[in-house]
mmCIF file of C-alpha atoms in Angstrom:
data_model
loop_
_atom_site.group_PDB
_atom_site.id
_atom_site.type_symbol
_atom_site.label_atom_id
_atom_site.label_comp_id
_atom_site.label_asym_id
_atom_site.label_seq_id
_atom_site.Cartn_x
_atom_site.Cartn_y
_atom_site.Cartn_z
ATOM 1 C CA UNK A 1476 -25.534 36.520 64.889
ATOM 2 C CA UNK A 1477 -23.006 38.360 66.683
ATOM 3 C CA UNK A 1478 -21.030 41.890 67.151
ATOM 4 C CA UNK A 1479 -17.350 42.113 66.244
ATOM 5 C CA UNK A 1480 -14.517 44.527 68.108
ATOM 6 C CA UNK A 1481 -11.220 45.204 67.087
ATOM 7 C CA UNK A 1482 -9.511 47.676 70.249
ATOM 8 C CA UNK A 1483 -6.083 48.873 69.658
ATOM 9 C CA UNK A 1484 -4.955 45.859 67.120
ATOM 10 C CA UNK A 1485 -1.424 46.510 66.089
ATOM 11 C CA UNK A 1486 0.581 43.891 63.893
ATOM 12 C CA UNK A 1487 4.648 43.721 63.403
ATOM 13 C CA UNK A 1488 6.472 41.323 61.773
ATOM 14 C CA UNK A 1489 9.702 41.632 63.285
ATOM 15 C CA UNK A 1490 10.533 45.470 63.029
ATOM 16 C CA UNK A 1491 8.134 46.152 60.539
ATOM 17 C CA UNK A 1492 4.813 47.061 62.121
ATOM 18 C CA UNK A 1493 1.735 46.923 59.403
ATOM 19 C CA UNK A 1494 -1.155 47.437 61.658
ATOM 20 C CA UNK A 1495 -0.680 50.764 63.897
ATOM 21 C CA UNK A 1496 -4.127 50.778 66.027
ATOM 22 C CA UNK A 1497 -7.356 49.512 64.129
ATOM 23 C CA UNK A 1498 -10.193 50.166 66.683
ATOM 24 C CA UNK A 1499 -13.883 49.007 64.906
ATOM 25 C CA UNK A 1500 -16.917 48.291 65.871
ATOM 26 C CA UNK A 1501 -19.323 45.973 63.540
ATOM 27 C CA UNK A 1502 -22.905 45.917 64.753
ATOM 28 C CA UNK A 1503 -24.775 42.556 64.702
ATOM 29 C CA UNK A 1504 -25.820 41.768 60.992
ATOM 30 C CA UNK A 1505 -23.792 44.664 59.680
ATOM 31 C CA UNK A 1506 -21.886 44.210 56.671
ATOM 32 C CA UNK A 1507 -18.436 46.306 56.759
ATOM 33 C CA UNK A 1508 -15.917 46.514 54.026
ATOM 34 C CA UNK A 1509 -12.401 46.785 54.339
ATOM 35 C CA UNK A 1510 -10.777 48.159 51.173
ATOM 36 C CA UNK A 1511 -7.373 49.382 50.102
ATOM 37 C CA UNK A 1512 -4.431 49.139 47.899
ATOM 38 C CA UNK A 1513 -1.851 45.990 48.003
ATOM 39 C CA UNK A 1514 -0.014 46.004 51.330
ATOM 40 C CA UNK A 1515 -1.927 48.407 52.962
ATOM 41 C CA UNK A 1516 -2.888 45.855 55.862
ATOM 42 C CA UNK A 1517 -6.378 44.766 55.098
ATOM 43 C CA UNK A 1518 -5.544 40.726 54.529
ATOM 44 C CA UNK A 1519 -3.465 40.744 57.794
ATOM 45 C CA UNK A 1520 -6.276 42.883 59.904
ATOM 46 C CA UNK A 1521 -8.984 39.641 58.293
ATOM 47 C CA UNK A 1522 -6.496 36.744 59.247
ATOM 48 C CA UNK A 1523 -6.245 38.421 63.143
ATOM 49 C CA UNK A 1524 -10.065 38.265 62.939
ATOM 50 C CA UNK A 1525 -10.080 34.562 62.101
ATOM 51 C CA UNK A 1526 -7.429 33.692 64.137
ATOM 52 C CA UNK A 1527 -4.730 32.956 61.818
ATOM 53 C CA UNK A 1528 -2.571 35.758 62.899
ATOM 54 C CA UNK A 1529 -2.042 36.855 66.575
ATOM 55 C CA UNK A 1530 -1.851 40.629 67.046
ATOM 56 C CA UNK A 1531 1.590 42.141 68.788
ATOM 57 C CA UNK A 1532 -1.047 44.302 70.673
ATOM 58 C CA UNK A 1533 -5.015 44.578 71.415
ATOM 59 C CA UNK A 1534 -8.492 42.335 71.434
ATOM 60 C CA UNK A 1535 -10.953 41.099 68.958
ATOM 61 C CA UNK A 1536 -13.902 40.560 70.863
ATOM 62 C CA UNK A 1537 -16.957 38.881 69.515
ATOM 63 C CA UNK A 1538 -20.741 39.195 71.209
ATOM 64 C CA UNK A 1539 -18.711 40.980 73.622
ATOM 65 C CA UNK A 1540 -16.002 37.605 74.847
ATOM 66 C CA UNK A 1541 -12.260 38.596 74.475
ATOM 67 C CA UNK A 1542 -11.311 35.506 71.810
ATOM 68 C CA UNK A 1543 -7.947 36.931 70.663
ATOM 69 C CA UNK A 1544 -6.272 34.078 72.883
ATOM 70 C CA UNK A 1545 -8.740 31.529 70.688
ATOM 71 C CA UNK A 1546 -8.038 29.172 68.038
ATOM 72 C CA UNK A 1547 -9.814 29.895 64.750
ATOM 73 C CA UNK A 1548 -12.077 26.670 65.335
ATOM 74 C CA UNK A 1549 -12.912 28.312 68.669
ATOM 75 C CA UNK A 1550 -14.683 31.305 67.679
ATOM 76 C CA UNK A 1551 -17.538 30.437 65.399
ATOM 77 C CA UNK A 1552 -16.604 31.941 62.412
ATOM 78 C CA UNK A 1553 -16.440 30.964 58.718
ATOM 79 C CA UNK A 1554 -14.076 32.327 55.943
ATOM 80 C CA UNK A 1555 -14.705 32.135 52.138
ATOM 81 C CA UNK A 1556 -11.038 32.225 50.128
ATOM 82 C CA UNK A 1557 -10.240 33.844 47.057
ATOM 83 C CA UNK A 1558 -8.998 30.541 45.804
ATOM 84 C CA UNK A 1559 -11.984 28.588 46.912
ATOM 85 C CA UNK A 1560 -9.796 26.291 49.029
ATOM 86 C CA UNK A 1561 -12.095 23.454 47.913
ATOM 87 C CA UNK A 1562 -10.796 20.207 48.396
ATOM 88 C CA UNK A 1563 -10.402 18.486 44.757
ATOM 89 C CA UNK A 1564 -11.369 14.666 45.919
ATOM 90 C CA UNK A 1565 -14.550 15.540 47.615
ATOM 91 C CA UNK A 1566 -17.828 15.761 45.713
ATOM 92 C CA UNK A 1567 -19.886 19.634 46.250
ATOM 93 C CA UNK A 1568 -21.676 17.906 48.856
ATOM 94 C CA UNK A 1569 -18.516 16.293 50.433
ATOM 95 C CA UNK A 1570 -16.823 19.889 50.316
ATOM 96 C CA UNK A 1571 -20.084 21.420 51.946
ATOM 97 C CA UNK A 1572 -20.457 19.180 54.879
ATOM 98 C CA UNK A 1573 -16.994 18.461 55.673
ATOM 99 C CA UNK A 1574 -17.151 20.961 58.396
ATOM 100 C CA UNK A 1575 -20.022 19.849 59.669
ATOM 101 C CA UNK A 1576 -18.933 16.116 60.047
ATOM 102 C CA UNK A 1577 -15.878 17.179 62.057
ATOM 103 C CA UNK A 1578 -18.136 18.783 64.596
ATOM 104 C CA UNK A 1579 -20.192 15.255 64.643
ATOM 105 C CA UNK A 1580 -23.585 16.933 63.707
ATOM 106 C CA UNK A 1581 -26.057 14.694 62.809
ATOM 107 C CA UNK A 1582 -25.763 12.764 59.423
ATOM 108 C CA UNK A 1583 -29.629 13.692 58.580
ATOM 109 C CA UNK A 1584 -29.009 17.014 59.841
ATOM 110 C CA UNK A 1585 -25.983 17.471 57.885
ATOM 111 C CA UNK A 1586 -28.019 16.512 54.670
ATOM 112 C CA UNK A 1587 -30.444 19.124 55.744
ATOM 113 C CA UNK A 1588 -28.432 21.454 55.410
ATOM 114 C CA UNK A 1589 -26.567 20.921 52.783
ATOM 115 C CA UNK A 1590 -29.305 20.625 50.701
ATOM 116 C CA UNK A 1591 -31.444 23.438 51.685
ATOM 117 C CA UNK A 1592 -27.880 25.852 51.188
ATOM 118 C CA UNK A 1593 -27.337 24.250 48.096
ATOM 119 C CA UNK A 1594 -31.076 25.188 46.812
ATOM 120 C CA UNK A 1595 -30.733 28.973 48.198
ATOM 121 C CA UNK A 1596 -27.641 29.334 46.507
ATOM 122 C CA UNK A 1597 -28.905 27.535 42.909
ATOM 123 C CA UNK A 1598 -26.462 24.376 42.880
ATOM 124 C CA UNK A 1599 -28.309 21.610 44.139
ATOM 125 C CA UNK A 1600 -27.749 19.793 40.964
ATOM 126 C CA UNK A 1601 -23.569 20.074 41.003
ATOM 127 C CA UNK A 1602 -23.807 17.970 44.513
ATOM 128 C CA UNK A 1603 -22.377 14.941 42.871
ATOM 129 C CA UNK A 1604 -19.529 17.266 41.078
ATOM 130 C CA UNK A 1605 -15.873 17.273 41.319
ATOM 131 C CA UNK A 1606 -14.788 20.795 41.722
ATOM 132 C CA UNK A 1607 -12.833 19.995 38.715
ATOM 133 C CA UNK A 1608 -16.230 19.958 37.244
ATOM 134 C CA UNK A 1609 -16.934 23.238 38.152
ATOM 135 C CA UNK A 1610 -16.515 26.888 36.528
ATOM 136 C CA UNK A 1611 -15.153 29.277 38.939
ATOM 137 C CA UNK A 1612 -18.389 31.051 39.617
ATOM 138 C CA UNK A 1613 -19.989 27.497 40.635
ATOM 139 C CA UNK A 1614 -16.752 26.945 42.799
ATOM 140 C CA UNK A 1615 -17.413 30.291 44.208
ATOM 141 C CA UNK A 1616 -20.772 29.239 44.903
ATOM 142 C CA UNK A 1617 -19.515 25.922 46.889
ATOM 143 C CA UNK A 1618 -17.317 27.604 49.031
ATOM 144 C CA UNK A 1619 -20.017 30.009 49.877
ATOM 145 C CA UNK A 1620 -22.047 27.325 51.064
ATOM 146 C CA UNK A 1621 -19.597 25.771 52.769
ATOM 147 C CA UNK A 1622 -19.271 28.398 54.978
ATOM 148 C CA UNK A 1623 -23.403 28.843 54.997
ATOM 149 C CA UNK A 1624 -24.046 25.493 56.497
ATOM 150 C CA UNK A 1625 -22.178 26.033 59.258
ATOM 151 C CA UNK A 1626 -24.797 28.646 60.478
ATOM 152 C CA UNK A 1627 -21.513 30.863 62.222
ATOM 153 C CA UNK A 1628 -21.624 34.053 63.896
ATOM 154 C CA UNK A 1629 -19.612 35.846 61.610
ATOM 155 C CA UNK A 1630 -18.464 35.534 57.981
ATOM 156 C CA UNK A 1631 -15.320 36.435 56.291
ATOM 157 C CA UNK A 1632 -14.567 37.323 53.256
ATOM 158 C CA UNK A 1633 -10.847 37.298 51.796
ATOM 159 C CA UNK A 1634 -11.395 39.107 48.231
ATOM 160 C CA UNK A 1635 -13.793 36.342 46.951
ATOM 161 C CA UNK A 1636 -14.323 37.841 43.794
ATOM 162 C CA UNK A 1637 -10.618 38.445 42.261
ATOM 163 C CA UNK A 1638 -10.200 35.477 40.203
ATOM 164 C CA UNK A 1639 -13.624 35.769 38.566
ATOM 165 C CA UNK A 1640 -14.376 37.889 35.178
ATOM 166 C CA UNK A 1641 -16.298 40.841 34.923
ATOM 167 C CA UNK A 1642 -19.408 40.129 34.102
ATOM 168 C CA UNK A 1643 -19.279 37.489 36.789
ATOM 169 C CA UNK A 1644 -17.806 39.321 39.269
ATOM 170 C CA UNK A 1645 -21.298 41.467 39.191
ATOM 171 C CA UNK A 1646 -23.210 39.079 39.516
ATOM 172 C CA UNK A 1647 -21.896 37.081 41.996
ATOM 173 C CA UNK A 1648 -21.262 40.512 44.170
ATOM 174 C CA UNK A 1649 -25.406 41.327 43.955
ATOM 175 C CA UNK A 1650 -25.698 37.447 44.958
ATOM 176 C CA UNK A 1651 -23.208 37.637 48.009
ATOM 177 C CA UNK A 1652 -25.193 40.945 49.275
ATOM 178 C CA UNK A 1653 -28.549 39.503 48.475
ATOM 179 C CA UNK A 1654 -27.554 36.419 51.094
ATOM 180 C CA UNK A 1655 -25.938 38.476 53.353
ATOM 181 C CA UNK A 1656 -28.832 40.356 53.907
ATOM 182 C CA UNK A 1657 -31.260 37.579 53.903
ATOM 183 C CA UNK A 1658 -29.214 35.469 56.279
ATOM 184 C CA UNK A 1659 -28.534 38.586 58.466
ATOM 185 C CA UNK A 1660 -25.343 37.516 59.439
ATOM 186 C CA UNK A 1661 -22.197 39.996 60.768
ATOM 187 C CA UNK A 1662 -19.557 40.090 58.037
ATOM 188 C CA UNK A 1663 -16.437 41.583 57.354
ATOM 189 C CA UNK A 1664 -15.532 41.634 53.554
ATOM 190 C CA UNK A 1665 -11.745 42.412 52.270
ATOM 191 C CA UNK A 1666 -11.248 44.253 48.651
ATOM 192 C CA UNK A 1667 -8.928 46.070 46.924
ATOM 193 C CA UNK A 1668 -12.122 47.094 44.290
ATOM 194 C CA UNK A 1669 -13.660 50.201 45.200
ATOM 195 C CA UNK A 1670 -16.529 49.327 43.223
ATOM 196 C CA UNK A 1671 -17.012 46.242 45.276
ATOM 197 C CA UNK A 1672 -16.366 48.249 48.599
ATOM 198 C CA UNK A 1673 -19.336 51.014 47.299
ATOM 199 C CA UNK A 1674 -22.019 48.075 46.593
ATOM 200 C CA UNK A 1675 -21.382 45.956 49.127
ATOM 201 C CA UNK A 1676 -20.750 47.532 52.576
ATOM 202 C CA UNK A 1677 -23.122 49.196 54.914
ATOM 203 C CA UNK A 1678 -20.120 50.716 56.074
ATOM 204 C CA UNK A 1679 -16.459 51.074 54.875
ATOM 205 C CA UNK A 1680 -12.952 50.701 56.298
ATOM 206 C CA UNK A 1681 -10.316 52.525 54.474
ATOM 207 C CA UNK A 1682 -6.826 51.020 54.906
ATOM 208 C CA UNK A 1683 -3.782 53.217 54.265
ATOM 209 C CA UNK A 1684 -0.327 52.215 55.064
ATOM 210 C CA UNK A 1685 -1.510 50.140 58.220
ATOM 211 C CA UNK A 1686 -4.096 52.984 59.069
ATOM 212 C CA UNK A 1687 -8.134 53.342 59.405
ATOM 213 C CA UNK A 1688 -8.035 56.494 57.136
ATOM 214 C CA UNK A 1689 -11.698 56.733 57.181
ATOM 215 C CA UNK A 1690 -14.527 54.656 58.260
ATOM 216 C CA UNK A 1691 -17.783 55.490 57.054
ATOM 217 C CA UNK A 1692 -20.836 54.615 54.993
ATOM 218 C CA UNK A 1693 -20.138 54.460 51.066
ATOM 219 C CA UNK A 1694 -21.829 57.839 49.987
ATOM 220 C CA UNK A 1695 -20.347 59.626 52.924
ATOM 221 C CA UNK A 1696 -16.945 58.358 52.066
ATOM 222 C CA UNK A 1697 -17.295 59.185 48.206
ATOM 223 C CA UNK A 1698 -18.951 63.003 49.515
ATOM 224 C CA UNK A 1699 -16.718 63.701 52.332
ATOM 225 C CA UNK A 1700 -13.512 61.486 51.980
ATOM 226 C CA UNK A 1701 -11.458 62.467 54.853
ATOM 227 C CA UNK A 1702 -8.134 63.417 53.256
ATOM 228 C CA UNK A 1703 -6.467 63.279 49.649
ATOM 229 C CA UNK A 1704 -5.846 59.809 49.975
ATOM 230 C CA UNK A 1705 -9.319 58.416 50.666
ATOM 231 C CA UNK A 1706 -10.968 60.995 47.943
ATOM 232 C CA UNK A 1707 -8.231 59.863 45.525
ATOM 233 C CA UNK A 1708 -8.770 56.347 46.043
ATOM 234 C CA UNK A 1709 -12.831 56.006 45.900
ATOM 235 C CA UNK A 1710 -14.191 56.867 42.573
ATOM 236 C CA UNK A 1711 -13.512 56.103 38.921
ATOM 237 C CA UNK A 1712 -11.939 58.340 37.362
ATOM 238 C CA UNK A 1713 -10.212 59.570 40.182
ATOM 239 C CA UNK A 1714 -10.781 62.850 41.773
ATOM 240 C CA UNK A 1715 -8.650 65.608 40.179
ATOM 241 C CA UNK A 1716 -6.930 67.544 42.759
ATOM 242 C CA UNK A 1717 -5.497 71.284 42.042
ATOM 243 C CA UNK A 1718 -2.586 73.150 44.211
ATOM 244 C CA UNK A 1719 -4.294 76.685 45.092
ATOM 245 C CA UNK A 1720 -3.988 78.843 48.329
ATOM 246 C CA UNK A 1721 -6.860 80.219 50.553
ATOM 247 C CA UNK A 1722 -8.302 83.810 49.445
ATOM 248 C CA UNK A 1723 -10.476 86.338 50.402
ATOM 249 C CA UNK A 1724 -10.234 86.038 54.003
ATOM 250 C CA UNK A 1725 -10.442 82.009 53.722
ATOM 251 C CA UNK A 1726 -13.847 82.658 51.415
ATOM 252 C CA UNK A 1727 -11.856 81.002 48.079
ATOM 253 C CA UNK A 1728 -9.209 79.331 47.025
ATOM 254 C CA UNK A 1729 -6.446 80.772 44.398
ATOM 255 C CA UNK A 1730 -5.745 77.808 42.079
ATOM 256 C CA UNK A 1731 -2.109 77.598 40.602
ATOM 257 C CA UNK A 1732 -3.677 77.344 37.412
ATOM 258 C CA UNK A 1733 -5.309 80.840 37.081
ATOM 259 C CA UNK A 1734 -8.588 81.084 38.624
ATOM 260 C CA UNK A 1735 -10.226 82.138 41.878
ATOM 261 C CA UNK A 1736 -12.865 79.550 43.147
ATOM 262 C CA UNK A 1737 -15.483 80.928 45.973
ATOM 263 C CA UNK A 1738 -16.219 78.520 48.267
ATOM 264 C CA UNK A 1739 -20.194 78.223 48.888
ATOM 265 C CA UNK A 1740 -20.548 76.901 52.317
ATOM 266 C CA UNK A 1741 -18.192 79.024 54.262
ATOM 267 C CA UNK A 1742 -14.674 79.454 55.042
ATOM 268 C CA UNK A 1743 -12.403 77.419 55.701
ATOM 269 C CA UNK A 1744 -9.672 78.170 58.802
ATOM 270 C CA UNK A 1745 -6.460 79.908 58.288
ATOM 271 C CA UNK A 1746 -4.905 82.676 56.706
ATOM 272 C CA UNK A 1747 -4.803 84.090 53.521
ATOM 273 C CA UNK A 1748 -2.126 81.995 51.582
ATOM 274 C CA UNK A 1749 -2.018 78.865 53.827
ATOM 275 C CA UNK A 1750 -1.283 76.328 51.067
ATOM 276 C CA UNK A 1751 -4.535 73.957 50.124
ATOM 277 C CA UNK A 1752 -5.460 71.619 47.449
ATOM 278 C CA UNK A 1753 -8.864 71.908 45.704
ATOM 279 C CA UNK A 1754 -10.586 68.480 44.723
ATOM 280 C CA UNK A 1755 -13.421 68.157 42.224
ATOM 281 C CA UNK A 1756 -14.147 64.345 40.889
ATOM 282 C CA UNK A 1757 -14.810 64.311 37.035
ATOM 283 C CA UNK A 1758 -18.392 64.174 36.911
ATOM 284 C CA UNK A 1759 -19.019 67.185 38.945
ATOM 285 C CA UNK A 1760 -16.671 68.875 36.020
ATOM 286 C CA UNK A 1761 -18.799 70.813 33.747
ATOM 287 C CA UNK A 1762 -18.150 72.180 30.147
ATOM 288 C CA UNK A 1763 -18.178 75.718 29.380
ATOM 289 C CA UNK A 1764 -17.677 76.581 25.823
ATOM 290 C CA UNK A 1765 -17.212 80.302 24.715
ATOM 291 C CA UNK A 1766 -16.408 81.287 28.945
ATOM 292 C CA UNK A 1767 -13.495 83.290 28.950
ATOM 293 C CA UNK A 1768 -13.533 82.851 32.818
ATOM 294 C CA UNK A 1769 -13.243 79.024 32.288
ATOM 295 C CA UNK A 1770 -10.726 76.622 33.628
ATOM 296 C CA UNK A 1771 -8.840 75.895 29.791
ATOM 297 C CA UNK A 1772 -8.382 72.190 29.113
ATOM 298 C CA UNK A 1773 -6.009 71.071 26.677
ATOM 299 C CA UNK A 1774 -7.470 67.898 25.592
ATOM 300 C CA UNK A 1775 -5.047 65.125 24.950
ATOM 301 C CA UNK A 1776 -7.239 61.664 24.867
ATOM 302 C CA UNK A 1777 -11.144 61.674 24.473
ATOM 303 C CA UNK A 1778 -12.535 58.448 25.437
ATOM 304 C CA UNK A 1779 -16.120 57.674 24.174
ATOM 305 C CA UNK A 1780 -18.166 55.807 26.007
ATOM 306 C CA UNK A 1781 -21.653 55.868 24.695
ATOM 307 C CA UNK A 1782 -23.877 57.957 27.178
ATOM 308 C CA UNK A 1783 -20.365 59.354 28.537
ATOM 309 C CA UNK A 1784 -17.399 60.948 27.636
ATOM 310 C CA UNK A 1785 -14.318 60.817 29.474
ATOM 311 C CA UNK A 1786 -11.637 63.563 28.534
ATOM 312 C CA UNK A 1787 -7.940 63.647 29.940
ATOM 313 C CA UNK A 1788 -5.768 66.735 29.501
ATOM 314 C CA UNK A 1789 -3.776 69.804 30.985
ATOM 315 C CA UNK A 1790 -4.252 72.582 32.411
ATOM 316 C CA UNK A 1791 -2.183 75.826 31.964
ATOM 317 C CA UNK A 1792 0.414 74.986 34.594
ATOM 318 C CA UNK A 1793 1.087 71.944 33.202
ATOM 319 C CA UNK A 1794 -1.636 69.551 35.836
ATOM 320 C CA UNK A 1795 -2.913 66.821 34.269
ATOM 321 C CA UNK A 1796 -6.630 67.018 34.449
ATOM 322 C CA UNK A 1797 -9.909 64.557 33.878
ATOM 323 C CA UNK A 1798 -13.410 65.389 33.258
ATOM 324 C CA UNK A 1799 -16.146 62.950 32.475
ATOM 325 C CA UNK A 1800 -19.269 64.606 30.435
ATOM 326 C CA UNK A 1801 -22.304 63.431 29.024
ATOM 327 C CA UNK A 1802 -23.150 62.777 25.565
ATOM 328 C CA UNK A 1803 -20.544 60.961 23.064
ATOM 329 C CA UNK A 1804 -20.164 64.536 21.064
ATOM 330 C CA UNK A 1805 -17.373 65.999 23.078
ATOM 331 C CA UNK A 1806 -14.400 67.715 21.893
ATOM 332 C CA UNK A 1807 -11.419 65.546 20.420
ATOM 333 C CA UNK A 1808 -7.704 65.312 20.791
ATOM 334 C CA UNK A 1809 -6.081 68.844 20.373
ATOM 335 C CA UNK A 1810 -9.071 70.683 21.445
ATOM 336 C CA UNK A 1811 -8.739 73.511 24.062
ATOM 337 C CA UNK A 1812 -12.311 73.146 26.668
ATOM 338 C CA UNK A 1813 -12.668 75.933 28.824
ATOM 339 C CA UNK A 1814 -14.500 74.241 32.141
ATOM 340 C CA UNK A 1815 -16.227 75.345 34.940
ATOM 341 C CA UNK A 1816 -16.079 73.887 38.706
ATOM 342 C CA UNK A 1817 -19.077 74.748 40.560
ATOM 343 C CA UNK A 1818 -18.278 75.797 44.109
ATOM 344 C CA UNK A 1819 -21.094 73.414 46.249
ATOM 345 C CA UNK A 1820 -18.685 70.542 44.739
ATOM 346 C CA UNK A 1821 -15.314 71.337 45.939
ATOM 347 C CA UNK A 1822 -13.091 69.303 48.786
ATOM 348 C CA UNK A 1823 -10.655 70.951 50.156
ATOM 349 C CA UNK A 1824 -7.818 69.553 52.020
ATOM 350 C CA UNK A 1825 -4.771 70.950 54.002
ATOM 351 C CA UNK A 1826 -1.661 70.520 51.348
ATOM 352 C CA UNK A 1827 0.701 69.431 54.646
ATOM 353 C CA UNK A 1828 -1.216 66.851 55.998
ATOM 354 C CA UNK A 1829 -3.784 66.394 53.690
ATOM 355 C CA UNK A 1830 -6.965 66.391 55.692
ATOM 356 C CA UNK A 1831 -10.114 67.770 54.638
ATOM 357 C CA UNK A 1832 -10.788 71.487 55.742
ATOM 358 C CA UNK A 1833 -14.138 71.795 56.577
ATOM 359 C CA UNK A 1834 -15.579 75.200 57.305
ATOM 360 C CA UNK A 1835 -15.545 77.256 60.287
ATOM 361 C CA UNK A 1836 -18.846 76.280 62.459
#
């Protein structure tokens, strides 16, 4: 077991810097998520960790030692691929104790091992296998325990799960938790799935352009994302997010569309008309037939989806507009929905920078 450090870690290939100051701390046994979009840094933050890239500027320090000078078989870590990296000549048990020979363990040790990962993680009958042999959730499975044996301090994940299906991406995601938590060892796990990030991490790291835009626990990050870009990017659908100005002495927000929305825990700094945005995810959207007061959607695709219904449409100024409400009897294509936003769900960010405004203390 072991803690993990990143101080000041900055990355530039050639003039192009990608990295611009990732400080983290990952306590022993935590498992911490980094997620983003493509090119947003995560992949090359993971490969500094391991050792395959060197950073232009700070430490990665693990228990506390300074290993950023270290080669990646010097720092007693193990990293799972998303293409397995399984080498197609060796047998599963071949593959599994390859590492282990290198390092001249014991040959009855080694088979120890092997064999008591290969029972935890259910394949102790592919051990004569090609990984030809092998689906890709077995293969999955192989390079897990390849990386299991090896008893390291700290396990990496490089988006495991991409090249699996859906259904099998689930259950290999509750499976990957399930071991992390049993073997209690510090992890760092790269994704570019949100859903992923939410089920897996006991904390998250969200990458933007090269940045730590937030880092947090799941439900904090999906209740108080820290600016438009972090509340647009966790959740499905996305948030919805509405151009308004503060009111009322900084007690509401004037949407664009129409409306005036009171605020319910306080206001939030500046003066009247300082330009905001008002976020409110789907599911906190609720329908309000017959209220003249209502926020009018003009539905343009319903999408049933059994205990759900997901609506997408405009509003009056022309904003597109998503609200997902229960019950598969919702109104169709064509339909005008007045809704209501209730105020104890709003976000509200600065439209310049796009931080969250929180209210005055």
């Amino acid at each position: 077991m072991a803690t993990l450090e990143l101080a000041g870690v900055r990355k530039s290939f050639g003039s192009v810097q990608v990295l611009h100051g990732i400080d983290l701390s990952v306590a022993d046994g935590e498992m911490v998520v980094i997620v983003g979009a493509s090119g947003c840094g995560k992949s090359t933050l993971l490969r500094i960790v391991a050792g395959l890239e060197t950073p232009t500027e700070g430490r990665v320090l693990i228990d506390g030692r300074d290993v950023t000078p270290l080669e990646p078989a010097d720092r007693d870590i193990a990293m799972v691929f998303q293409n397995y990296a399984l080498y197609p000549h060796m047998s599963v048990f071949d593959n599994m104790a390859y590492g282990l020979k290198i390092r001249r363990v014991p040959r009855a040790e080694i088979r120890r091992r092997v064999q008591e990962t290969a029972e935890l993680l259910g394949i102790s009958s592919l051990l004569d296998r090609r990984p030809r042999q092998l689906s890709g959730g077995q293969r999955q499975r192989v390079a897990m325990g390849r990386a299991i044996v090896r008893e390291p301090r700290l396990f990496l994940f490089d988006e495991p799960l991409s090249n699996l299906d859906a259904k099998l991406r689930v259950q290999m995601r509750a499976e990957i938790r399930r071991l992390q938590k049993r073997l209690g060892v510090t992890s760092l796990f790269v994704t570019h799935d949100q859903t992923e990030a939410m089920t897996l991490g006991d904390r998250l790291v969200v990458m933007h352009q090269g940045r730590a835009a937030q880092i947090a626990t799941p439900m904090e990050v999906w209740a108080r994302p820290a600016d438009t870009y972090v509340a647009g990017f966790i959740g499905s659908p996305a948030m919805n997010f509405l151009d308004a100005t503060l009111a009322e002495e900084g007690r509401a927000a004037a949407l664009a569309a129409g409306p005036v929305l009171r605020f319910a825990d306080g206001p939030r700094p500046g003066p009247e008309g300082r330009r905001i945005v008002v976020g409110v995810r789907p599911e906190h959207v609720h329908a309000a037939p017959g209220d003249e007061g209502g926020l009018p959607l003009a539905i343009e695709l319903a999408e049933p989806l059994g205990s759900e219904t997901v609506l997408h449409g405009r509003l009056p100024g022309g904003e597109s507009f998503t609200a997902r409400l229960p019950g598969a009897a919702a109104p169709q294509a064509g339909a005008v929905l007045p809704l209501r936003l209730p105020a104890e769900v709003l976000h509200i960010f600065d439209a310049e920078t796009g931080l969250r405004l929180d209210p005055r203390a």
